[in-house]
GROMACS .gro file of C-alpha atoms in nm:
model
  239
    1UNK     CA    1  14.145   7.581   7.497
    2UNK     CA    2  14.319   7.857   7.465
    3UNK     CA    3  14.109   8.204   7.574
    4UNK     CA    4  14.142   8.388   7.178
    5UNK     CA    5  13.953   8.063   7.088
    6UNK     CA    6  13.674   8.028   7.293
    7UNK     CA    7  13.604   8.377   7.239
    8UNK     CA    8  13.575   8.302   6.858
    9UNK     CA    9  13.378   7.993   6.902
   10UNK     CA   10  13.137   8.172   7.116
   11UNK     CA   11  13.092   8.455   6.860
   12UNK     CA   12  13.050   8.206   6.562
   13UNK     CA   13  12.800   8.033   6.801
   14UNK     CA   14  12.631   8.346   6.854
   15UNK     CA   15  12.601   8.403   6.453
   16UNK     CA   16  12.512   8.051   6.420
   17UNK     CA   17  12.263   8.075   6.635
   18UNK     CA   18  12.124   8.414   6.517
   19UNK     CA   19  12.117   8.320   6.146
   20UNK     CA   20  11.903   8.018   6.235
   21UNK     CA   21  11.689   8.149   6.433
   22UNK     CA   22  11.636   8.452   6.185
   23UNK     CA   23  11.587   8.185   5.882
   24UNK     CA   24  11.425   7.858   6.033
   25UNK     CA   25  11.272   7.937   6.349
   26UNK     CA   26  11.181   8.289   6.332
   27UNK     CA   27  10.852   8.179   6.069
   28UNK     CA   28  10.794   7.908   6.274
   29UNK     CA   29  10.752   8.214   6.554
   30UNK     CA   30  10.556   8.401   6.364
   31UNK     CA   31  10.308   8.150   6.340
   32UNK     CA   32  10.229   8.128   6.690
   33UNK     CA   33   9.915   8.358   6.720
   34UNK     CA   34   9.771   8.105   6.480
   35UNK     CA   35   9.805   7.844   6.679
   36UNK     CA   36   9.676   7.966   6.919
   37UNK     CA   37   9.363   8.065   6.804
   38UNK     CA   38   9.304   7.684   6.665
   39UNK     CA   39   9.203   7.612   7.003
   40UNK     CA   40   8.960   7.893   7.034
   41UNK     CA   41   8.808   7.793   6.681
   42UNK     CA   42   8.718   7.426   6.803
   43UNK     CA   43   8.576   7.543   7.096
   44UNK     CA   44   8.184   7.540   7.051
   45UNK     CA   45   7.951   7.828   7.061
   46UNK     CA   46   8.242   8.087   7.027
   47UNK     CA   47   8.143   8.372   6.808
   48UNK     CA   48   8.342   8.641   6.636
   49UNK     CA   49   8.217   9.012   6.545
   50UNK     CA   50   8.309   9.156   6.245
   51UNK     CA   51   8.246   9.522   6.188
   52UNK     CA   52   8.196   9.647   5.797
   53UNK     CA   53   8.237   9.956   5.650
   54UNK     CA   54   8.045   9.936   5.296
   55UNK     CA   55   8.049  10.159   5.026
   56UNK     CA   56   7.670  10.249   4.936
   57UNK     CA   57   7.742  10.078   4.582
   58UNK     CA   58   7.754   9.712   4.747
   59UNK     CA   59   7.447   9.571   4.722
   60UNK     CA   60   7.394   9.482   5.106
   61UNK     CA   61   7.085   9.268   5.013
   62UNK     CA   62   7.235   9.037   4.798
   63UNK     CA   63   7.553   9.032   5.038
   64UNK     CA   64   7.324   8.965   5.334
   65UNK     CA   65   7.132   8.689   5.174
   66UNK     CA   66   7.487   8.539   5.074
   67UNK     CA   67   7.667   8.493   5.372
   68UNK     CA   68   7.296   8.384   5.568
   69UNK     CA   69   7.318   8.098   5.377
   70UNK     CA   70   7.706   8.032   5.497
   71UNK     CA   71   7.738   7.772   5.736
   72UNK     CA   72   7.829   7.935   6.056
   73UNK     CA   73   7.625   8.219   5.979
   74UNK     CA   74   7.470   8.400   6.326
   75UNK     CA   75   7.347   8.722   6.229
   76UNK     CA   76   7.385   9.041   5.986
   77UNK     CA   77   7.213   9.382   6.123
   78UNK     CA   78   7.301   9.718   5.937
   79UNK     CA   79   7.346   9.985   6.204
   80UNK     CA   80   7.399  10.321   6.020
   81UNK     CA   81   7.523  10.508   5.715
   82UNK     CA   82   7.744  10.791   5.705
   83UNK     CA   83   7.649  11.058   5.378
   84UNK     CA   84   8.015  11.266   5.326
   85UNK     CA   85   7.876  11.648   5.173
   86UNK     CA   86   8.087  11.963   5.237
   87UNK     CA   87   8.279  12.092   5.485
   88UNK     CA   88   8.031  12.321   5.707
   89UNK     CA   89   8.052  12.661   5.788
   90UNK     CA   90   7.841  12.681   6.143
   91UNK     CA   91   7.523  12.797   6.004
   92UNK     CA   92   7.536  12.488   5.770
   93UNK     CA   93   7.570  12.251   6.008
   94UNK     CA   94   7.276  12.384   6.240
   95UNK     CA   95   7.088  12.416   5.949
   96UNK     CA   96   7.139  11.999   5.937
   97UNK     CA   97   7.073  11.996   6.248
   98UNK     CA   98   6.818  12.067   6.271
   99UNK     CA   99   6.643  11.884   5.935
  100UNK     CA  100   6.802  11.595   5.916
  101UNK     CA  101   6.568  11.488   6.165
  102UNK     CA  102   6.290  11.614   5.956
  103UNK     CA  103   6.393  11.412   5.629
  104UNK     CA  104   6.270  11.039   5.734
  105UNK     CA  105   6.095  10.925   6.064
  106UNK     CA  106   6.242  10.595   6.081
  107UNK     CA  107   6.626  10.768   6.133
  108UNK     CA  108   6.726  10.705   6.445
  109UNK     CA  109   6.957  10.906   6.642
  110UNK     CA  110   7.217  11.153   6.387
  111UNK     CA  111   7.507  11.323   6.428
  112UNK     CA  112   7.626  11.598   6.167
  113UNK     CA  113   8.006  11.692   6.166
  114UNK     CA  114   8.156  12.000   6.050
  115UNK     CA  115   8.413  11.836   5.824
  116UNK     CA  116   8.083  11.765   5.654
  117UNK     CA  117   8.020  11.400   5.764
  118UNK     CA  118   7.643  11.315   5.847
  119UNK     CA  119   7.655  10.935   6.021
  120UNK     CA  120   7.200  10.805   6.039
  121UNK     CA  121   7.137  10.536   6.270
  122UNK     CA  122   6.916  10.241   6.143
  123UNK     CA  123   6.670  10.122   6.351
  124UNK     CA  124   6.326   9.928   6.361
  125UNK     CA  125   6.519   9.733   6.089
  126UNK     CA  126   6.510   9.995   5.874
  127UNK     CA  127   6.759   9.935   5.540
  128UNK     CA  128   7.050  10.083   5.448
  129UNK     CA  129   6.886  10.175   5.083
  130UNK     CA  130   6.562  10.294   5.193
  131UNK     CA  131   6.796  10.531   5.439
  132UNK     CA  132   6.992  10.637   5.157
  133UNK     CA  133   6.714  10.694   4.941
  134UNK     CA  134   6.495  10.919   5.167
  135UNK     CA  135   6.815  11.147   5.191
  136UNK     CA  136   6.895  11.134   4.834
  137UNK     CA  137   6.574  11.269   4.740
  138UNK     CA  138   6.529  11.546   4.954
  139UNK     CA  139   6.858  11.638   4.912
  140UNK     CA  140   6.799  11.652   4.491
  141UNK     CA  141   6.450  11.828   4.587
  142UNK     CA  142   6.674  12.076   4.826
  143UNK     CA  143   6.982  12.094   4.604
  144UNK     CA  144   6.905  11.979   4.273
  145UNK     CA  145   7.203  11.723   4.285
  146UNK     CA  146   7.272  11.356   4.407
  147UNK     CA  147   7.490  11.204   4.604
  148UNK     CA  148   7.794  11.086   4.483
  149UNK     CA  149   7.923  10.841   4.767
  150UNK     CA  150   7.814  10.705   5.100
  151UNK     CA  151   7.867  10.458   5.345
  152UNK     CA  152   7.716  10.152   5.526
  153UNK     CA  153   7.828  10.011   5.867
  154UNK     CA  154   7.697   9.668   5.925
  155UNK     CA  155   7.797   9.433   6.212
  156UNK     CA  156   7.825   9.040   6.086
  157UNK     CA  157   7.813   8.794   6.352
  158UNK     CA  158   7.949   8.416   6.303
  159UNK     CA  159   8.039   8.117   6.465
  160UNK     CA  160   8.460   8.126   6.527
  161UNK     CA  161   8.491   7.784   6.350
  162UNK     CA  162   8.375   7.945   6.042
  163UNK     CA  163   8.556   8.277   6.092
  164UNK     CA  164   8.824   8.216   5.800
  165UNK     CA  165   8.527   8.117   5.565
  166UNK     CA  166   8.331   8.431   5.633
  167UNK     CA  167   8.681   8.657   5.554
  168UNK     CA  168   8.772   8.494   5.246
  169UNK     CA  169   8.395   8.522   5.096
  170UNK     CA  170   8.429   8.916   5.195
  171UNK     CA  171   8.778   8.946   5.062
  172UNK     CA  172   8.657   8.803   4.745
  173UNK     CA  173   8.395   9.100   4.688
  174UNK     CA  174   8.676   9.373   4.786
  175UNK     CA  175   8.543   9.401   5.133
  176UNK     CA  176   8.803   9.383   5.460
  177UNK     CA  177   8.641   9.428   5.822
  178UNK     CA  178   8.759   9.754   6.007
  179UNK     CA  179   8.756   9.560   6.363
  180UNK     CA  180   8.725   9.188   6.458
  181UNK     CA  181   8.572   9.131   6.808
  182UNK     CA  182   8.585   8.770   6.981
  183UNK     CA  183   8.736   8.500   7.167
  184UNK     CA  184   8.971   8.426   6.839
  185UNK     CA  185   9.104   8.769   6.853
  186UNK     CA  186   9.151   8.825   7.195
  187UNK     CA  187   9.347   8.508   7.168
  188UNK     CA  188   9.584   8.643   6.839
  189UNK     CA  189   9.591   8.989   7.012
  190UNK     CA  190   9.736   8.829   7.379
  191UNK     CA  191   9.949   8.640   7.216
  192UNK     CA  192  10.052   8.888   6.998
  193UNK     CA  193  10.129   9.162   7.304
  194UNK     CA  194  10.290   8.835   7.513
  195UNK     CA  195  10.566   8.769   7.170
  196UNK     CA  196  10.939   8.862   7.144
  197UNK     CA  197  11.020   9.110   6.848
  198UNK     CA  198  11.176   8.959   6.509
  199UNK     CA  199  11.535   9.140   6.623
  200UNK     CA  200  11.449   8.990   7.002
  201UNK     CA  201  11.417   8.665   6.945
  202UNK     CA  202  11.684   8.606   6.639
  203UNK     CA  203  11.940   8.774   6.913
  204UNK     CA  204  11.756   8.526   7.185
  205UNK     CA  205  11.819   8.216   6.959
  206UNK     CA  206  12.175   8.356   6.910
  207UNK     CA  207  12.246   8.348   7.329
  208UNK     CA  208  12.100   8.036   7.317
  209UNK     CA  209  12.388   7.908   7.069
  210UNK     CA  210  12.665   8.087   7.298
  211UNK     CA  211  12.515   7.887   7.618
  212UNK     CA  212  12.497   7.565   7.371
  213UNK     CA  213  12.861   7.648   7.320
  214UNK     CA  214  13.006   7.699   7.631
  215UNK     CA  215  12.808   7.360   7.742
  216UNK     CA  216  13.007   7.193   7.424
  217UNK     CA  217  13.344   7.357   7.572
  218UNK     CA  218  13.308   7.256   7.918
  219UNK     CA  219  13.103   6.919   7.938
  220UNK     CA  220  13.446   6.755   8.069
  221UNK     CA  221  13.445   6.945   8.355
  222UNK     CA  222  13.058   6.940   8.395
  223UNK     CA  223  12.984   6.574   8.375
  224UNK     CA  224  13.217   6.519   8.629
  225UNK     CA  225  13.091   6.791   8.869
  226UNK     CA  226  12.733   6.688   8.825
  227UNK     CA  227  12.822   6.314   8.904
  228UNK     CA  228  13.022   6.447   9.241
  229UNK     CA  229  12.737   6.624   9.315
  230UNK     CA  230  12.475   6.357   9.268
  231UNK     CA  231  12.717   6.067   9.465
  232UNK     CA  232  12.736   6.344   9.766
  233UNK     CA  233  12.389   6.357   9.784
  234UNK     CA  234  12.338   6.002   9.752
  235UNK     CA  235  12.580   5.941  10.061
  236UNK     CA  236  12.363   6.251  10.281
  237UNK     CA  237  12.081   6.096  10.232
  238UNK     CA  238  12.264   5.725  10.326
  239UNK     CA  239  12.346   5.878  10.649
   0.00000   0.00000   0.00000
């Protein structure tokens, strides 16, 4: 064949190649970290972390008692609120400080920011509402206003199998989990990091229609070789 033609089979090869791997093979691709995390799912007593942010309008009693009675359901514990005010000149923020303490007993520890931001640890069990309450009335008492907007951070934990269950009943209520922790997304995330890009592997599958090419060119010459080769090393190991 003459040298102008294999060089323009191997290029339509190569465009072959690409163009299927871009339109078949690339969503099958794409598809892989999903696999890969069946396995994980089936795999009994494997538990997945999800981490909520809530807006203080959600009524996190009604949630909690809702996905408790989800199969797969481990455990729901709310672990602080963050209350959004002003930004803070430094005497303001030492001023919170220093009271925020003051305002309920059960807060655990605090921290106040000076973009304004005051994030309350729950603990003893201590709600979310009751929280949110204790600091909306001495801040009316201190202020004479009320809060227009706060936040709830909960940590959900559920059995893998039942991950995709747990997602779509929180998706349904507006609510999307800022962080996913477990042995399903370690797997998506390794298999993620381990994965070709979308421009890597449609020029990949395009090589691999230039080497399927040259194969198709040459397999005269090949087969021939390949059956030399195995007959010598039949004979060497004759003598």
């Amino acid at each position: 064949m003459p040298k102008k033609e294999i060089v323009l089979v191997l290029l339509v090869a190569f465009l072959v190649g690409s163009i299927g791997g871009a339109f078949f093979l690339d969503p099958i691709y794409d598809e892989l970290p999903n696999f890969a995390s069946m396995i994980e799912k089936n795999i009994p007593n494997n538990e997945e972390t999800l981490y909520l942010d809530l807006s203080s309008s959600v009524n996190v009693k009604e949630l909690r008692e809702n996905l408790s009675a989800t199969e797969g359901f481990k455990s729901f514990e709310e672990t602080s609120v963050t209350i959004p005010l002003w930004s803070f000149n430094e005497q303001e923020q030492a001023y919170f400080e220093d009271i925020v303490g003051n305002i309920d007993s059960n807060y655990g520890n605090y921290t106040v920011n000076s973009t304004g931001e005051i994030e309350i640890s729950l603990i003893n069990n201590y709600s979310s509402a009751d929280a949110l309450k204790s600091f909306s009335d001495w801040y009316q008492l201190v202020y004479g206003g009320t809060l227009s907007y706060a936040q709830v951070h909960a940590v959900l934990v559920v059995d893998s199998s039942a991950l995709d269950t747990f997602e779509q009943s929180l998706l349904s209520r507006g609510i999307v989990a800022s962080h996913i922790e477990g042995s399903v997304q370690n797997s998506i995330e390794k298999t993620n990091s381990s994965m070709l890009s979308n421009t890597q592997f449609t020029v990949l599958c395009g090589c691999l229609g230039v080497v399927v090419a040259v194969l198709g060119i040459y397999i005269d010459s090949v087969v021939p070789a390949y059956r030399r080769f195995r007959k010598f090393l039949n004979e060497k190991r004759k003598r």
